PDB file of C-alpha atoms in Angstrom:
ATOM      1  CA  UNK K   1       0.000   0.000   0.000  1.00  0.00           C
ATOM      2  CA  UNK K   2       0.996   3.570  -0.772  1.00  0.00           C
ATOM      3  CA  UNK K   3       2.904   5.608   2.320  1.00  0.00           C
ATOM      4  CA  UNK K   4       0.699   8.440   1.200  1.00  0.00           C
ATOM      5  CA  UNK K   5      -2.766   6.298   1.387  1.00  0.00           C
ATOM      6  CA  UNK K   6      -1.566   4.360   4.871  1.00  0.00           C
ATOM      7  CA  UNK K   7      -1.109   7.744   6.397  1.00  0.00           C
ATOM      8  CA  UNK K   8      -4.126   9.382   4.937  1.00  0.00           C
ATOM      9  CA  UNK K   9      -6.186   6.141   6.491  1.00  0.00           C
ATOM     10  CA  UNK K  10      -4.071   6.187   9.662  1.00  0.00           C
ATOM     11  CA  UNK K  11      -5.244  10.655   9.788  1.00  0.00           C
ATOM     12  CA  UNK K  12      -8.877   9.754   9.012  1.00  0.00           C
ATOM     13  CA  UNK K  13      -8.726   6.724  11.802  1.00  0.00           C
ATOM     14  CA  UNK K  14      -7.774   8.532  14.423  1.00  0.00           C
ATOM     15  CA  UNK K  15      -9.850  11.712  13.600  1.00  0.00           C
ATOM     16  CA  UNK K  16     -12.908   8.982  13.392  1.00  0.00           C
ATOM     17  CA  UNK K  17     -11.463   7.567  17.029  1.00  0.00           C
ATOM     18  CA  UNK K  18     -11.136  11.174  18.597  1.00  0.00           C
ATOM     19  CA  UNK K  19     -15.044  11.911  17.086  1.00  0.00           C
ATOM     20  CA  UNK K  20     -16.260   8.699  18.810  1.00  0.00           C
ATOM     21  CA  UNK K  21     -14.968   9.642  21.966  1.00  0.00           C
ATOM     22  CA  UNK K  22     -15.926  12.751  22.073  1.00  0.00           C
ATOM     23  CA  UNK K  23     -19.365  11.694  21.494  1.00  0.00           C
ATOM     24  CA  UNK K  24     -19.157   9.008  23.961  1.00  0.00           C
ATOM     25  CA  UNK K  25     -18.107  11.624  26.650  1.00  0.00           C
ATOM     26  CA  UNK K  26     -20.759  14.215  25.851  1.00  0.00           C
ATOM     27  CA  UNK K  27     -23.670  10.976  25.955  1.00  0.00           C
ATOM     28  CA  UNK K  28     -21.875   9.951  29.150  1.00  0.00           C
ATOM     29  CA  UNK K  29     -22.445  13.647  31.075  1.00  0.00           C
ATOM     30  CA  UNK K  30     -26.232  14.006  29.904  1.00  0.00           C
ATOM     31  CA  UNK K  31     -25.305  17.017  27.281  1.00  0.00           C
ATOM     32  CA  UNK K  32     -27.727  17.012  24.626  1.00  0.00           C
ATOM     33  CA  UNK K  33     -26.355  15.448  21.581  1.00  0.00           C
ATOM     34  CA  UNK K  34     -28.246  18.017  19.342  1.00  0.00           C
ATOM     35  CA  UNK K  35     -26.543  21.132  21.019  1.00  0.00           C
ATOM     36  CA  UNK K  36     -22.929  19.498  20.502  1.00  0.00           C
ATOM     37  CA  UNK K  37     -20.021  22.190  18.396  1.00  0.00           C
ATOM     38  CA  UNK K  38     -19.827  20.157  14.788  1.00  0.00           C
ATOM     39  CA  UNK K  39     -21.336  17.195  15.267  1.00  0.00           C
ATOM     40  CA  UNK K  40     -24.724  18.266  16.581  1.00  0.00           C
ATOM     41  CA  UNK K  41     -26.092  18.403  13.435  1.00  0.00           C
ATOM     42  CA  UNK K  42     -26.100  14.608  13.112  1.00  0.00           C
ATOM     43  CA  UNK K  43     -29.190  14.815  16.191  1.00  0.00           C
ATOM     44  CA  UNK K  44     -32.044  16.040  15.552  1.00  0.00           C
ATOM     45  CA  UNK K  45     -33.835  18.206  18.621  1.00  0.00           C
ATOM     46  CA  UNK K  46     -36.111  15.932  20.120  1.00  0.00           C
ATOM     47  CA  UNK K  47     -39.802  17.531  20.545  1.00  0.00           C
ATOM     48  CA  UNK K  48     -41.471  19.638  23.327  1.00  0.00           C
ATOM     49  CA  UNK K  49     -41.798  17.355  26.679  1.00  0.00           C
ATOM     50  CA  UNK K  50     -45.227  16.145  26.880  1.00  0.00           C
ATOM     51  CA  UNK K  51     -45.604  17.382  30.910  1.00  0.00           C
ATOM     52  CA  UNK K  52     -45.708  20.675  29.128  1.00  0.00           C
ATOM     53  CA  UNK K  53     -49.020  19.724  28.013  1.00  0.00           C
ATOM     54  CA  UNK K  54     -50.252  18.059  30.638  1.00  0.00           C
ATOM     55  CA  UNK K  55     -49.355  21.350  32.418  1.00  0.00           C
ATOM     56  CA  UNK K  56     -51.570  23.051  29.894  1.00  0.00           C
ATOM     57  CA  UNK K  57     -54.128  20.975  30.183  1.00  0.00           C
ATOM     58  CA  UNK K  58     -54.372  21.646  33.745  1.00  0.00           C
ATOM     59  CA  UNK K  59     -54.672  25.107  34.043  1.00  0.00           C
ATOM     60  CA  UNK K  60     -57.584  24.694  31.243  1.00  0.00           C
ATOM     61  CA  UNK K  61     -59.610  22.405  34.044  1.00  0.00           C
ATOM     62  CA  UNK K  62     -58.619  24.709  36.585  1.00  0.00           C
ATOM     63  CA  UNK K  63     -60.116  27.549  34.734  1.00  0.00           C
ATOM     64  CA  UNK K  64     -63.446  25.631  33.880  1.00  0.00           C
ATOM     65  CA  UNK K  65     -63.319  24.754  37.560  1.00  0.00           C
ATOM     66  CA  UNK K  66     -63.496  28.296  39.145  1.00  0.00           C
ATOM     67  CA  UNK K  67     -66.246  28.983  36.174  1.00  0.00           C
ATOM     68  CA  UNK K  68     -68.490  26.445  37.403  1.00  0.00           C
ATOM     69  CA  UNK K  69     -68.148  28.173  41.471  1.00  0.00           C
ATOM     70  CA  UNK K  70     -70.137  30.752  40.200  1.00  0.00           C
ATOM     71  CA  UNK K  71     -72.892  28.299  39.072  1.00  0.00           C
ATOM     72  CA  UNK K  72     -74.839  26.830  41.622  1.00  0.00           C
ATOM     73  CA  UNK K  73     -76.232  23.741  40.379  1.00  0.00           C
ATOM     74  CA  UNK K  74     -73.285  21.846  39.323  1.00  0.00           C
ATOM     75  CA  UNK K  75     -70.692  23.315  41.324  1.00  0.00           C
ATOM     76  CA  UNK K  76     -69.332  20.155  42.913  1.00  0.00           C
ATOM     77  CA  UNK K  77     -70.082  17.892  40.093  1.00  0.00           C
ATOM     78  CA  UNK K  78     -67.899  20.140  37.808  1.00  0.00           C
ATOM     79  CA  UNK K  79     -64.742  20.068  40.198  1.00  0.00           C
ATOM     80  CA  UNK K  80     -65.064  16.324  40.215  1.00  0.00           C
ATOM     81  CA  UNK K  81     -65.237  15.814  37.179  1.00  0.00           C
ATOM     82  CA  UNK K  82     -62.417  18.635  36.496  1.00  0.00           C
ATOM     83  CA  UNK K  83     -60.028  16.988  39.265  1.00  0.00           C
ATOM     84  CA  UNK K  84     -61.026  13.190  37.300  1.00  0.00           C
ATOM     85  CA  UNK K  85     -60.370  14.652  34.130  1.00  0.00           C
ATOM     86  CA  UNK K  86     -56.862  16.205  34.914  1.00  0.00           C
ATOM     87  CA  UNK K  87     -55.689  13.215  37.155  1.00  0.00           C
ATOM     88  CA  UNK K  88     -56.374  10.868  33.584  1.00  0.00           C
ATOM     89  CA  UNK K  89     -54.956  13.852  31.237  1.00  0.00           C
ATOM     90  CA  UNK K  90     -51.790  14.055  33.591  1.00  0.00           C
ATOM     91  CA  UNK K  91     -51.677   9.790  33.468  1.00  0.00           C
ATOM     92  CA  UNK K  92     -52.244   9.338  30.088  1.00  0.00           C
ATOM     93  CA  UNK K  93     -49.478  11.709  29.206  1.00  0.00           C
ATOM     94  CA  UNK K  94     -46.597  10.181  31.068  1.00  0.00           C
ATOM     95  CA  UNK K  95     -46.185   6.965  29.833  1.00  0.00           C
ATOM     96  CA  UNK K  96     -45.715   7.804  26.094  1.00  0.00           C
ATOM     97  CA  UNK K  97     -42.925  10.262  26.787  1.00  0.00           C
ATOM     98  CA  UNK K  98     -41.030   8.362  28.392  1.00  0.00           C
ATOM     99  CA  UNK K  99     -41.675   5.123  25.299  1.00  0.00           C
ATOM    100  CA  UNK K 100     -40.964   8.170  22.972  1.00  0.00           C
ATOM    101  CA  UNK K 101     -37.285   9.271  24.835  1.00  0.00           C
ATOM    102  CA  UNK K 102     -36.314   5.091  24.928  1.00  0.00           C
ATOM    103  CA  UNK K 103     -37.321   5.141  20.864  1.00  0.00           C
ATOM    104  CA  UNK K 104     -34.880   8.280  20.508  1.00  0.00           C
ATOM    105  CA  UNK K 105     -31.946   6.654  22.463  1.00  0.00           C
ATOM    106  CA  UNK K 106     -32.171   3.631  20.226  1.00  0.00           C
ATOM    107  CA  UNK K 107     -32.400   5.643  17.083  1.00  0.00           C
ATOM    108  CA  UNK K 108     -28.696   8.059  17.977  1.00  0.00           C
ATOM    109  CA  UNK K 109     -27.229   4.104  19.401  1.00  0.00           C
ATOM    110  CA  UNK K 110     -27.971   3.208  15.593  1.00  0.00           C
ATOM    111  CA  UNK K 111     -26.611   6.047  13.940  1.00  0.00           C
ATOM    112  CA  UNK K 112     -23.418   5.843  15.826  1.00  0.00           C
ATOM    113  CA  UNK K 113     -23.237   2.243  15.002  1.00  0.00           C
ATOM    114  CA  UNK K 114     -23.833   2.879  11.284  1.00  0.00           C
ATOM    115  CA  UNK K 115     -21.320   5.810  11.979  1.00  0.00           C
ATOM    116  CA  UNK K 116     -18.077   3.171  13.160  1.00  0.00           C
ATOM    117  CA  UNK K 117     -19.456   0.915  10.520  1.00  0.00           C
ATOM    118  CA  UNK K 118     -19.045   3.488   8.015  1.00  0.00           C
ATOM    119  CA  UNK K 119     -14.994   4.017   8.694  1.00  0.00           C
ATOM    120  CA  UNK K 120     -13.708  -0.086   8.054  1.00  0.00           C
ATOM    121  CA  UNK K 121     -10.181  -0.411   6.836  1.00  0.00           C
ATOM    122  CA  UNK K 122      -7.208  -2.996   6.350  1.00  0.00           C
ATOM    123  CA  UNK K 123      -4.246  -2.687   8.733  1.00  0.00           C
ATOM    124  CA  UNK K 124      -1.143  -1.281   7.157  1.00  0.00           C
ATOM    125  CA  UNK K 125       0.538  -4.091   8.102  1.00  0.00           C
ATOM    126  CA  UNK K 126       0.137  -7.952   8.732  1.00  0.00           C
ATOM    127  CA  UNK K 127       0.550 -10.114  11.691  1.00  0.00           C
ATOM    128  CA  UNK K 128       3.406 -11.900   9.984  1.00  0.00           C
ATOM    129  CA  UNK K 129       5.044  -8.198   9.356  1.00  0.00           C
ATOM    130  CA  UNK K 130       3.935  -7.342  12.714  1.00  0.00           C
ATOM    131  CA  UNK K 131       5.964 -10.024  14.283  1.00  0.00           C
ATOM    132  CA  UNK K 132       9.003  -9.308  12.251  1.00  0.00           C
ATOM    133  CA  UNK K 133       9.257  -6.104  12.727  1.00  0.00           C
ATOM    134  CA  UNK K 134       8.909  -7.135  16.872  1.00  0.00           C
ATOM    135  CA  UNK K 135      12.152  -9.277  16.584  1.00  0.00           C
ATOM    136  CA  UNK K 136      13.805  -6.340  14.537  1.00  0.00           C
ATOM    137  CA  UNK K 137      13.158  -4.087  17.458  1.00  0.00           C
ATOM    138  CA  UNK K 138      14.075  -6.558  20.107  1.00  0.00           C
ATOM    139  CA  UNK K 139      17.509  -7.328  18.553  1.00  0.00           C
ATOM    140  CA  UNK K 140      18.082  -3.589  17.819  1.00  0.00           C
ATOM    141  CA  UNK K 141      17.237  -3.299  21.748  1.00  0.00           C
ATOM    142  CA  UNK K 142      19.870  -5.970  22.689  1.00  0.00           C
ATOM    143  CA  UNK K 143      22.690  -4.589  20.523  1.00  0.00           C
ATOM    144  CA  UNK K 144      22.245  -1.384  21.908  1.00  0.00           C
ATOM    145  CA  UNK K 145      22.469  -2.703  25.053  1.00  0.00           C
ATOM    146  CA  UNK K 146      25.782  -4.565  24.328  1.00  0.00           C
ATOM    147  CA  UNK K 147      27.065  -1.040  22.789  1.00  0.00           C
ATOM    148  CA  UNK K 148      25.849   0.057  26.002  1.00  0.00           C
ATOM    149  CA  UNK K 149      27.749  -2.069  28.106  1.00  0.00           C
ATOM    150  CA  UNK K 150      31.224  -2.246  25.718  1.00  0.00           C
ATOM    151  CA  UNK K 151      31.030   1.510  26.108  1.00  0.00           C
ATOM    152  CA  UNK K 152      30.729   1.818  29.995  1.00  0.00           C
ATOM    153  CA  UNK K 153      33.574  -1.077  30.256  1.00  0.00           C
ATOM    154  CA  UNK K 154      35.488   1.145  27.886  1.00  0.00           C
ATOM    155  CA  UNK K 155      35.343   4.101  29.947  1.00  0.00           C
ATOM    156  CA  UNK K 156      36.081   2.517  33.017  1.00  0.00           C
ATOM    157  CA  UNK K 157      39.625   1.305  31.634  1.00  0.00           C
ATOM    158  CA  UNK K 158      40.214   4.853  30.064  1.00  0.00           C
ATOM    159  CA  UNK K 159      39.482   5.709  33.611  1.00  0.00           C
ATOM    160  CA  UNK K 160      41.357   3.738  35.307  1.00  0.00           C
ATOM    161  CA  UNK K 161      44.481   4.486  32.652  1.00  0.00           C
ATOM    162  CA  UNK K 162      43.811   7.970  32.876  1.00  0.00           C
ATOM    163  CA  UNK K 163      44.718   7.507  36.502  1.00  0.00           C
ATOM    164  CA  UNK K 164      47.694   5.870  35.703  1.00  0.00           C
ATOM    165  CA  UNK K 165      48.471   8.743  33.510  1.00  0.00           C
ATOM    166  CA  UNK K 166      47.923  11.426  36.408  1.00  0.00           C
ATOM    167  CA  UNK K 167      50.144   8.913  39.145  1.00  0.00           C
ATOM    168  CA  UNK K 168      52.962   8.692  36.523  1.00  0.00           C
ATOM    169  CA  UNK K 169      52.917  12.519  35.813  1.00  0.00           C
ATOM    170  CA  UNK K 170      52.844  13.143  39.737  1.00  0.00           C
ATOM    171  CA  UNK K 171      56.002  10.496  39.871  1.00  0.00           C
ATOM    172  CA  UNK K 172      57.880  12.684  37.129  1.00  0.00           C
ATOM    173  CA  UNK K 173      57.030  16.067  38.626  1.00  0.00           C
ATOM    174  CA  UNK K 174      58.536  14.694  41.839  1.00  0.00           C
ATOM    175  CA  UNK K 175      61.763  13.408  39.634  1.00  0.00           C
ATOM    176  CA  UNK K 176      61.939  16.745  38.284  1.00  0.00           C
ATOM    177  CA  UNK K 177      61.672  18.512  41.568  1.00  0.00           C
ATOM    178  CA  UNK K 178      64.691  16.409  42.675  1.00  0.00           C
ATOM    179  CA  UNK K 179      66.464  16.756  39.702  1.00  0.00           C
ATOM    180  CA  UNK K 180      66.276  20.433  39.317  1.00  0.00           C
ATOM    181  CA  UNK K 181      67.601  20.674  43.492  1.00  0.00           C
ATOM    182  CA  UNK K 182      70.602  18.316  42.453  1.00  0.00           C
ATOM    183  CA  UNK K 183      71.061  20.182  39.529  1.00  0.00           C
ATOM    184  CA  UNK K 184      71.159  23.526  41.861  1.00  0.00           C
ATOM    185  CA  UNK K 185      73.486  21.747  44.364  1.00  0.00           C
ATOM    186  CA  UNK K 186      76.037  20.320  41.897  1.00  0.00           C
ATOM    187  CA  UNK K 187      76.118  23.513  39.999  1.00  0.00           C
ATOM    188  CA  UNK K 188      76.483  25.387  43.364  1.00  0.00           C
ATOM    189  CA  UNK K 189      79.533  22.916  44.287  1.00  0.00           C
ATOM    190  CA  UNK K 190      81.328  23.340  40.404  1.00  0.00           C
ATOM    191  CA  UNK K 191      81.101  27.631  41.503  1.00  0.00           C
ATOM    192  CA  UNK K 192      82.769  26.911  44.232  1.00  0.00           C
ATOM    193  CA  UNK K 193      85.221  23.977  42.982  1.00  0.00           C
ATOM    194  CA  UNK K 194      85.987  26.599  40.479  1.00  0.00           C
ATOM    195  CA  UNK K 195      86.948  29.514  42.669  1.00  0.00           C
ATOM    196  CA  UNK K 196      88.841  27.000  45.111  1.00  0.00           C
ATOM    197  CA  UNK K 197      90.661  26.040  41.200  1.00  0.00           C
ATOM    198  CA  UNK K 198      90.993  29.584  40.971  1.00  0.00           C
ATOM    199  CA  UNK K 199      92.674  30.330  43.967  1.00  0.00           C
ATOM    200  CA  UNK K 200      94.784  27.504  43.721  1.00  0.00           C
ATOM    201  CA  UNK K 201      96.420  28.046  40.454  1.00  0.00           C
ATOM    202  CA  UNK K 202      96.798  31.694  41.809  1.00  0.00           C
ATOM    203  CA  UNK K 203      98.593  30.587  44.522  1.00  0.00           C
ATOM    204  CA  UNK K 204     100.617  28.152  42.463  1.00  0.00           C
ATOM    205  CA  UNK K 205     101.223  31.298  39.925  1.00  0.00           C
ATOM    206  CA  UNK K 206     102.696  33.272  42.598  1.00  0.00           C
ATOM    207  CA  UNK K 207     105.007  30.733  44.028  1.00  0.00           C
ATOM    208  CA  UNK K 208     106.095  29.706  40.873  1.00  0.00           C
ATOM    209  CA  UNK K 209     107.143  33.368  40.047  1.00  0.00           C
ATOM    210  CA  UNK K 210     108.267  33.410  43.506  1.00  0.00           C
ATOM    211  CA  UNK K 211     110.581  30.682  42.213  1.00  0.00           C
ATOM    212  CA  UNK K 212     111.371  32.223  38.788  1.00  0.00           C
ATOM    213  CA  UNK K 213     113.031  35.159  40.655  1.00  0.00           C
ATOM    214  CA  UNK K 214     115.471  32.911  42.095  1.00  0.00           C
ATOM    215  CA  UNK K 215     116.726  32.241  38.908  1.00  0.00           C
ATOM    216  CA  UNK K 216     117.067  35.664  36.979  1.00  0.00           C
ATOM    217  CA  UNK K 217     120.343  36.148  38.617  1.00  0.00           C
ATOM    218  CA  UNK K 218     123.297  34.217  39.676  1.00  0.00           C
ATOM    219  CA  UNK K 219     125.854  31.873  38.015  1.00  0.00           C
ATOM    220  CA  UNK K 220     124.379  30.086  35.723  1.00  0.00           C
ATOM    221  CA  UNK K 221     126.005  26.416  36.286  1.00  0.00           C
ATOM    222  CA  UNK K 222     124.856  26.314  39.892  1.00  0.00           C
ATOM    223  CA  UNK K 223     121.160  27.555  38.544  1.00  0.00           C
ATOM    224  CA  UNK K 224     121.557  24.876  35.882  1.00  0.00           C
ATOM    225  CA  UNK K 225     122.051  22.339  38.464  1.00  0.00           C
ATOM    226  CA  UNK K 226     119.705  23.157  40.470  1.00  0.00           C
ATOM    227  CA  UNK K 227     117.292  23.568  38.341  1.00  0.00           C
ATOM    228  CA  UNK K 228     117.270  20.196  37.180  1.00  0.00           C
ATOM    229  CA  UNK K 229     116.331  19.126  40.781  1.00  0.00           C
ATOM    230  CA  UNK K 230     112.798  20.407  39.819  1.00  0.00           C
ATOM    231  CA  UNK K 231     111.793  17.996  36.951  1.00  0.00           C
ATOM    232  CA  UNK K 232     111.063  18.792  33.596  1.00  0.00           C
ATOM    233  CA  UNK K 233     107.528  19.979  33.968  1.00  0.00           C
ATOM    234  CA  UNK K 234     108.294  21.990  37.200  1.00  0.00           C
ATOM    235  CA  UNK K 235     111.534  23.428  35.527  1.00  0.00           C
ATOM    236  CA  UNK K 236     109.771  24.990  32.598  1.00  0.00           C
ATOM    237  CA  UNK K 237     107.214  26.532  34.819  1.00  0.00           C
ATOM    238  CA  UNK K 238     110.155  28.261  36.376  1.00  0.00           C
ATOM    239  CA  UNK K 239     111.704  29.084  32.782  1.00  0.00           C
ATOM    240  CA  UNK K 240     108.253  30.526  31.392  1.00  0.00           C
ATOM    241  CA  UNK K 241     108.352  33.446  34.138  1.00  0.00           C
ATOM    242  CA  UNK K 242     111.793  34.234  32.942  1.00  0.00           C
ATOM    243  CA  UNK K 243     112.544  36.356  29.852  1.00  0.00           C
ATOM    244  CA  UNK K 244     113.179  34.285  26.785  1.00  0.00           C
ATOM    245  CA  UNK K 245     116.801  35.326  27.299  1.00  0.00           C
ATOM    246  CA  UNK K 246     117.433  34.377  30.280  1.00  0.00           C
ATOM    247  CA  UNK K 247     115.412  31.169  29.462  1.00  0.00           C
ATOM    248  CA  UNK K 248     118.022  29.998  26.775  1.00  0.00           C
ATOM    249  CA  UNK K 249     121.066  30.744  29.240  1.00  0.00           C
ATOM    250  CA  UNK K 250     119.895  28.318  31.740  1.00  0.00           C
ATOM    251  CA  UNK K 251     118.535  25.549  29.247  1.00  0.00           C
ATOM    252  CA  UNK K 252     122.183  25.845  27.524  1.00  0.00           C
ATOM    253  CA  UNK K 253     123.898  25.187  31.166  1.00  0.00           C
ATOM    254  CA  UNK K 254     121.916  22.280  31.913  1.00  0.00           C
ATOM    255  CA  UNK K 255     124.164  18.813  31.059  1.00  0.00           C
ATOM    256  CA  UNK K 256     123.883  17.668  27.387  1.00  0.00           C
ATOM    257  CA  UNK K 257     121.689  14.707  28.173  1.00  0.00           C
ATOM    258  CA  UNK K 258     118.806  16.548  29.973  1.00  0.00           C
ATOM    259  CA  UNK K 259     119.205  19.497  27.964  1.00  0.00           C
ATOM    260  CA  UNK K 260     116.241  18.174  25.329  1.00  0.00           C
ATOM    261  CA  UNK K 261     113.687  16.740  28.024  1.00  0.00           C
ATOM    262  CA  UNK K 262     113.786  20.714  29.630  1.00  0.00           C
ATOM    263  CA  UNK K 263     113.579  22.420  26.474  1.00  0.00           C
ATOM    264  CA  UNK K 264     110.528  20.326  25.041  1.00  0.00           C
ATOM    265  CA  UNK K 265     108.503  21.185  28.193  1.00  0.00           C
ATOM    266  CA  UNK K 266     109.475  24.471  28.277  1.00  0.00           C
ATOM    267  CA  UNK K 267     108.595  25.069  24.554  1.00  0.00           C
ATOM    268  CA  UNK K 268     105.150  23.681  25.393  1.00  0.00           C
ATOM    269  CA  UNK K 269     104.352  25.784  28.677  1.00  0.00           C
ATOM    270  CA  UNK K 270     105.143  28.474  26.854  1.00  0.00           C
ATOM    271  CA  UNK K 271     102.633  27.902  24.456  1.00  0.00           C
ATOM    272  CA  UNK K 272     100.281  27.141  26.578  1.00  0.00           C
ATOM    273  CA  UNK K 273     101.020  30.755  28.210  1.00  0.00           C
ATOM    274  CA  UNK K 274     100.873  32.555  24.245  1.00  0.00           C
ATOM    275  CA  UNK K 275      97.507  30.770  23.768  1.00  0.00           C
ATOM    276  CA  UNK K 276      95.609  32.053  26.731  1.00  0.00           C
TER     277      UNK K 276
END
């Protein structure tokens, strides 16, 4: 069947549904069916109540009643027979209104019946298609809930691994901490190895020129000699303070044999000096 048709039937079914209880409601609270908004035209107004007329008829015997007072002769005879004759008007009256109301109800019980009759259709759908598309939901339903579940065991491990995270991150902030305060402490110590360095080689520079003034005058074979008592290295520590004159003098008075040793190291402490 045609989407368009289905929902078109599916509009007018549940406009027919809504009518039918409205109706229903309105019958169930005693409003008059013919005064209903839209639909009241499908009741007709039922006639004038017959007690009406009984009423009528009535007042009509009591008139005759207090026109026969003012005749003498048949004064009681005329009430009695006015009293008779409005007790059987009155009786007679009753019982076909209320045969005439029953005969209505049955008549708007029909029309509402022909009414519901009148709106018959075919289900959309069959019970075969019914029941398949009951499965199809269910299994939808249980694969949602296993997404459901995969995704709330998922998030408890990133959870739990986010925690990790956040314990490791606390660990290395702590290393760091540390780190950084050793860092501070060994570069505190290397300031101060380096000024004790400092002061050391100063003091070494001053004794060794100390030293070198020992030997810028005086015989030089005696120097020689006793300069030679110093080592190489120590010797041309001694030499380098000296002027390069004096230098040569005492390196040529030193014995033949050590002569080379000495002048090597003092050629290379006296580089050392021209390079810094």
């Amino acid at each position: 069947m045609n989407k368009v048709a289905t929902m078109s039937l599916a509009g007018a079914g549940g406009l027919f549904l809504f009518s039918v209880a409205y109706i229903g409601f309105a019958k169930m609270n005693g409003v008059p069916m013919h005064t209903l908004p839209v639909f009241g035209s499908l009741f007709p107004a039922p006639p004038e109540e017959e007690g009406a007329h009984g009423d009528e008829h009535a007042s009509e015997g009591a008139e005759h009643s207090t026109e026969g007072a003012a005749d003498s002769t048949g004064t009681e005879a005329h009430e009695t027979h006015g009293e008779v004759a409005g007790g059987e008007t009155h009786g007679s009256k009753t019982t076909p209104a209320g045969t005439h109301a029953s005969s209505k109800s049955n008549k708007s019980r029909e029309a509402t019946a022909d009414l519901l009759g009148s709106f018959k259709f075919d289900s959309p759908y069959t019970s075969d298609e019914l029941r398949e598309l009951v499965e199809t939901l269910e299994k939808k339903n249980a694969e949602l809930d296993r997404r459901m579940a995969e995704l709330a065991t998922k998030e408890e491990l990133a959870d739990d691994r986010l925690e990790a995270i956040e314990d490791r991150q606390k660990a290395l902030d702590a290393m760091k901490t540390e780190l950084e305060e050793l860092q501070a402490e060994l570069a505190a110590r290397a300031e101060e190895l380096q000024d004790e360095t400092e002061k050391k080689t100063e003091v070494e520079q001053k004794s060794i020129k100390a030293l070198g003034a020992m030997f810028e005058d005086g015989e030089l074979d005696a120097l020689a000699s006793r300069l030679t008592t110093y080592g190489p290295k120590e010797a041309a520590k001694i030499l380098v303070t000296l002027t390069p004159e004096r230098a040569k003098e005492l390196l040529d008075a030193l014995p033949q044999a050590k002569w080379r040793e000495f002048a090597e190291a003092y050629t290379k402490a006296l580089a050392a000096k021209t390079a810094k």
